Amino acid sequence: MAGKQSMNDCPVCCMECIDACLACIKSMSANSKFSKAYAAICAEICDWCAEQCGAHSHEHCQICAASCKACADECRKIAA
């Protein structure tokens, strides 16, 4: 959806979600004392992306939404 017209933030949320996930992974790999905070913000961004992509009927958007929901659930476990 990148570069395409949309009724919501779907074209941009995936890139932001990827960046958040990478930052979270890097913090965990480095045993950062901020890993829980990264996981919490990652969950929030993944929830947002799932909502945006889930609003579309495209198969790739639905797959993205499901992946983001799963990631958000796991990140919330880490953030707890």
Coordinates of N, CA, C and O in Angstrom, one line a residue:
M1 N 0.8 -1.2 0.0 CA 0.0 0.0 0.0 C 0.9 1.3 0.0 O 0.3 2.3 -0.2
A2 N 2.2 1.1 0.2 CA 3.0 2.3 0.3 C 2.9 3.1 -1.0 O 2.9 2.6 -2.1
G3 N 2.6 4.4 -0.8 CA 2.5 5.3 -2.0 C 1.1 5.3 -2.6 O 0.9 6.1 -3.5
K4 N 0.2 4.5 -2.1 CA -1.2 4.5 -2.6 C -2.1 5.4 -1.8 O -1.8 5.6 -0.6
Q5 N -3.2 5.8 -2.4 CA -4.2 6.5 -1.7 C -5.0 5.6 -0.7 O -5.2 4.4 -1.0
S6 N -5.4 6.1 0.4 CA -6.1 5.3 1.4 C -7.0 6.2 2.2 O -6.7 7.4 2.4
M7 N -8.0 5.6 2.8 CA -8.9 6.3 3.7 C -8.3 6.5 5.1 O -8.9 7.1 5.9
N8 N -7.2 5.8 5.3 CA -6.6 5.9 6.7 C -5.1 5.8 6.6 O -4.5 6.1 5.5
D9 N -4.4 5.5 7.7 CA -2.9 5.5 7.7 C -2.3 4.2 7.2 O -1.1 4.0 7.4
C10 N -3.1 3.3 6.6 CA -2.5 2.0 6.2 C -1.2 2.1 5.3 O -0.3 1.4 5.6
P11 N -1.2 3.1 4.4 CA 0.1 3.1 3.6 C 1.3 3.5 4.3 O 2.4 3.2 3.9
V12 N 1.2 4.1 5.5 CA 2.4 4.5 6.2 C 2.6 3.7 7.5 O 3.7 3.6 8.0
C13 N 1.6 3.1 8.0 CA 1.7 2.4 9.4 C 2.7 1.2 9.3 O 3.4 1.0 10.3
C14 N 2.7 0.5 8.2 CA 3.5 -0.7 8.2 C 5.0 -0.3 8.3 O 5.8 -1.0 9.0
M15 N 5.5 0.7 7.7 CA 6.9 1.1 7.8 C 7.2 1.6 9.2 O 8.2 1.2 9.8
E16 N 6.3 2.3 9.9 CA 6.5 2.7 11.2 C 6.5 1.5 12.2 O 7.3 1.4 13.1
C17 N 5.6 0.5 11.9 CA 5.6 -0.7 12.7 C 6.9 -1.5 12.5 O 7.4 -2.0 13.5
I18 N 7.4 -1.6 11.3 CA 8.7 -2.3 11.1 C 9.8 -1.7 11.9 O 10.6 -2.4 12.6
D19 N 9.8 -0.4 11.8 CA 10.9 0.4 12.6 C 10.8 0.1 14.1 O 11.8 -0.1 14.8
A20 N 9.5 0.1 14.6 CA 9.3 -0.1 16.0 C 9.8 -1.5 16.4 O 10.4 -1.7 17.4
C21 N 9.4 -2.5 15.6 CA 9.8 -3.9 15.9 C 11.3 -4.1 15.8 O 11.8 -4.8 16.7
L22 N 11.9 -3.5 14.9 CA 13.4 -3.6 14.8 C 14.1 -2.9 16.0 O 15.0 -3.5 16.6
A23 N 13.6 -1.8 16.5 CA 14.1 -1.2 17.7 C 13.9 -2.0 18.9 O 14.8 -2.2 19.7
C24 N 12.7 -2.7 19.0 CA 12.4 -3.5 20.1 C 13.4 -4.8 20.1 O 13.9 -5.1 21.1
I25 N 13.5 -5.4 18.9 CA 14.4 -6.5 18.8 C 15.8 -6.2 19.2 O 16.5 -6.9 19.9
K26 N 16.3 -5.0 18.7 CA 17.7 -4.6 19.0 C 17.9 -4.3 20.5 O 18.9 -4.7 21.1
S27 N 16.9 -3.8 21.1 CA 17.0 -3.5 22.6 C 17.0 -4.8 23.4 O 17.8 -5.0 24.3
M28 N 16.2 -5.8 22.9 CA 16.2 -7.1 23.6 C 17.5 -7.8 23.4 O 18.1 -8.4 24.3
S29 N 18.0 -7.7 22.2 CA 19.3 -8.4 21.9 C 20.5 -7.8 22.7 O 21.4 -8.5 23.0
A30 N 20.4 -6.6 23.0 CA 21.4 -5.9 23.8 C 21.2 -6.0 25.3 O 21.9 -5.4 26.1
N31 N 20.1 -6.7 25.7 CA 19.7 -6.7 27.1 C 19.6 -5.4 27.7 O 20.0 -5.1 28.8
S32 N 19.0 -4.5 26.9 CA 18.8 -3.1 27.4 C 17.8 -3.0 28.6 O 16.8 -3.8 28.6
K33 N 18.1 -2.1 29.5 CA 17.2 -1.9 30.6 C 15.9 -1.3 30.1 O 14.9 -1.2 30.9
F34 N 15.8 -0.8 28.9 CA 14.7 -0.2 28.3 C 13.8 -1.2 27.5 O 12.9 -0.7 26.8
S35 N 14.2 -2.4 27.4 CA 13.5 -3.4 26.6 C 12.0 -3.4 26.9 O 11.2 -3.5 25.9
K36 N 11.6 -3.4 28.1 CA 10.1 -3.4 28.4 C 9.4 -2.1 27.9 O 8.3 -2.2 27.4
A37 N 10.1 -1.0 27.9 CA 9.5 0.2 27.4 C 9.4 0.1 25.8 O 8.4 0.6 25.3
Y38 N 10.5 -0.4 25.2 CA 10.4 -0.6 23.8 C 9.3 -1.5 23.4 O 8.5 -1.3 22.4
A39 N 9.1 -2.6 24.2 CA 8.0 -3.6 23.9 C 6.7 -2.9 24.1 O 5.7 -3.2 23.3
A40 N 6.5 -2.1 25.0 CA 5.2 -1.4 25.3 C 4.9 -0.5 24.1 O 3.7 -0.5 23.6
I41 N 5.8 0.3 23.6 CA 5.5 1.2 22.5 C 5.3 0.4 21.2 O 4.5 0.7 20.4
C42 N 6.1 -0.7 21.1 CA 5.9 -1.6 19.9 C 4.5 -2.1 19.9 O 3.9 -2.2 18.8
A43 N 4.0 -2.6 21.0 CA 2.7 -3.1 21.1 C 1.6 -2.1 20.7 O 0.7 -2.3 19.9
E44 N 1.8 -0.8 21.1 CA 0.9 0.2 20.8 C 0.9 0.5 19.3 O -0.1 0.7 18.7
I45 N 2.1 0.6 18.7 CA 2.2 0.8 17.3 C 1.7 -0.4 16.5 O 1.0 -0.1 15.5
C46 N 1.9 -1.6 16.9 CA 1.4 -2.7 16.2 C -0.2 -2.8 16.3 O -0.8 -3.1 15.3
D47 N -0.7 -2.4 17.4 CA -2.2 -2.3 17.5 C -2.7 -1.3 16.6 O -3.8 -1.5 15.9
W48 N -2.1 -0.1 16.5 CA -2.5 0.9 15.5 C -2.4 0.4 14.1 O -3.4 0.6 13.3
C49 N -1.3 -0.3 13.8 CA -1.2 -0.8 12.4 C -2.2 -1.9 12.1 O -2.8 -1.9 11.0
A50 N -2.5 -2.7 13.0 CA -3.5 -3.8 12.9 C -4.9 -3.1 12.6 O -5.6 -3.6 11.8
E51 N -5.2 -2.1 13.3 CA -6.5 -1.4 13.1 C -6.5 -0.8 11.7 O -7.6 -0.9 11.0
Q52 N -5.5 -0.1 11.3 CA -5.4 0.5 10.0 C -5.5 -0.5 8.9 O -6.4 -0.3 8.0
C53 N -4.7 -1.5 8.9 CA -4.7 -2.5 7.9 C -5.9 -3.4 7.9 O -6.5 -3.7 6.8
G54 N -6.4 -3.6 9.1 CA -7.6 -4.4 9.2 C -8.9 -3.8 8.6 O -9.9 -4.5 8.4
A55 N -8.8 -2.5 8.4 CA -10.0 -1.8 7.8 C -10.1 -2.1 6.3 O -11.1 -1.7 5.7
H56 N -9.1 -2.7 5.7 CA -9.2 -3.0 4.3 C -9.4 -4.4 4.0 O -9.1 -5.3 4.8
S57 N -10.1 -4.7 2.9 CA -10.4 -6.1 2.6 C -9.3 -6.8 1.8 O -9.4 -8.0 1.5
H58 N -8.3 -6.1 1.4 CA -7.2 -6.7 0.7 C -6.5 -7.8 1.5 O -6.4 -7.7 2.7
E59 N -6.2 -8.9 0.9 CA -5.6 -10.1 1.6 C -4.3 -9.7 2.3 O -4.1 -10.1 3.4
H60 N -3.5 -8.9 1.6 CA -2.2 -8.6 2.2 C -2.4 -7.7 3.4 O -1.7 -7.8 4.4
C61 N -3.4 -6.8 3.4 CA -3.7 -6.0 4.6 C -4.3 -6.9 5.8 O -3.9 -6.6 6.9
Q62 N -5.1 -7.8 5.5 CA -5.6 -8.7 6.5 C -4.5 -9.6 7.1 O -4.5 -9.8 8.3
I63 N -3.6 -10.0 6.3 CA -2.4 -10.8 6.8 C -1.6 -9.9 7.7 O -1.1 -10.3 8.8
C64 N -1.3 -8.7 7.3 CA -0.6 -7.7 8.0 C -1.2 -7.4 9.4 O -0.6 -7.5 10.4
A65 N -2.6 -7.2 9.3 CA -3.3 -7.0 10.6 C -3.2 -8.1 11.6 O -3.0 -7.9 12.8
A66 N -3.3 -9.3 11.1 CA -3.2 -10.5 11.9 C -1.8 -10.6 12.5 O -1.6 -10.9 13.7
S67 N -0.8 -10.4 11.7 CA 0.6 -10.4 12.2 C 0.9 -9.3 13.3 O 1.5 -9.6 14.3
C68 N 0.3 -8.2 13.0 CA 0.5 -7.1 14.0 C -0.2 -7.4 15.3 O 0.4 -7.0 16.4
K69 N -1.4 -8.0 15.2 CA -2.1 -8.3 16.5 C -1.3 -9.3 17.3 O -1.1 -9.2 18.5
A70 N -0.7 -10.3 16.6 CA 0.1 -11.3 17.3 C 1.4 -10.7 17.9 O 1.7 -11.0 19.0
C71 N 2.0 -9.8 17.2 CA 3.2 -9.1 17.7 C 2.8 -8.3 18.9 O 3.6 -8.3 19.9
A72 N 1.7 -7.6 18.8 CA 1.3 -6.7 19.9 C 1.1 -7.6 21.2 O 1.5 -7.2 22.3
D73 N 0.4 -8.7 21.0 CA 0.2 -9.6 22.1 C 1.5 -10.0 22.8 O 1.6 -10.0 24.0
E74 N 2.5 -10.4 22.0 CA 3.7 -10.9 22.5 C 4.5 -9.7 23.2 O 5.1 -9.9 24.2
C75 N 4.4 -8.5 22.6 CA 5.1 -7.4 23.1 C 4.5 -7.0 24.5 O 5.3 -6.6 25.4
R76 N 3.2 -7.1 24.6 CA 2.6 -6.8 25.9 C 3.1 -7.8 27.0 O 3.2 -7.4 28.2
K77 N 3.3 -9.0 26.6 CA 3.8 -10.0 27.6 C 5.2 -9.6 28.1 O 5.6 -9.7 29.3
I78 N 6.0 -9.1 27.1 CA 7.4 -8.7 27.5 C 7.3 -7.4 28.3 O 8.1 -7.3 29.3
A79 N 6.4 -6.5 28.0 CA 6.3 -5.2 28.7 C 5.8 -5.4 30.1 O 6.0 -4.5 30.9
A80 N 5.1 -6.5 30.4 CA 4.5 -6.6 31.7 C 5.5 -6.8 32.8 O 6.6 -7.2 32.7

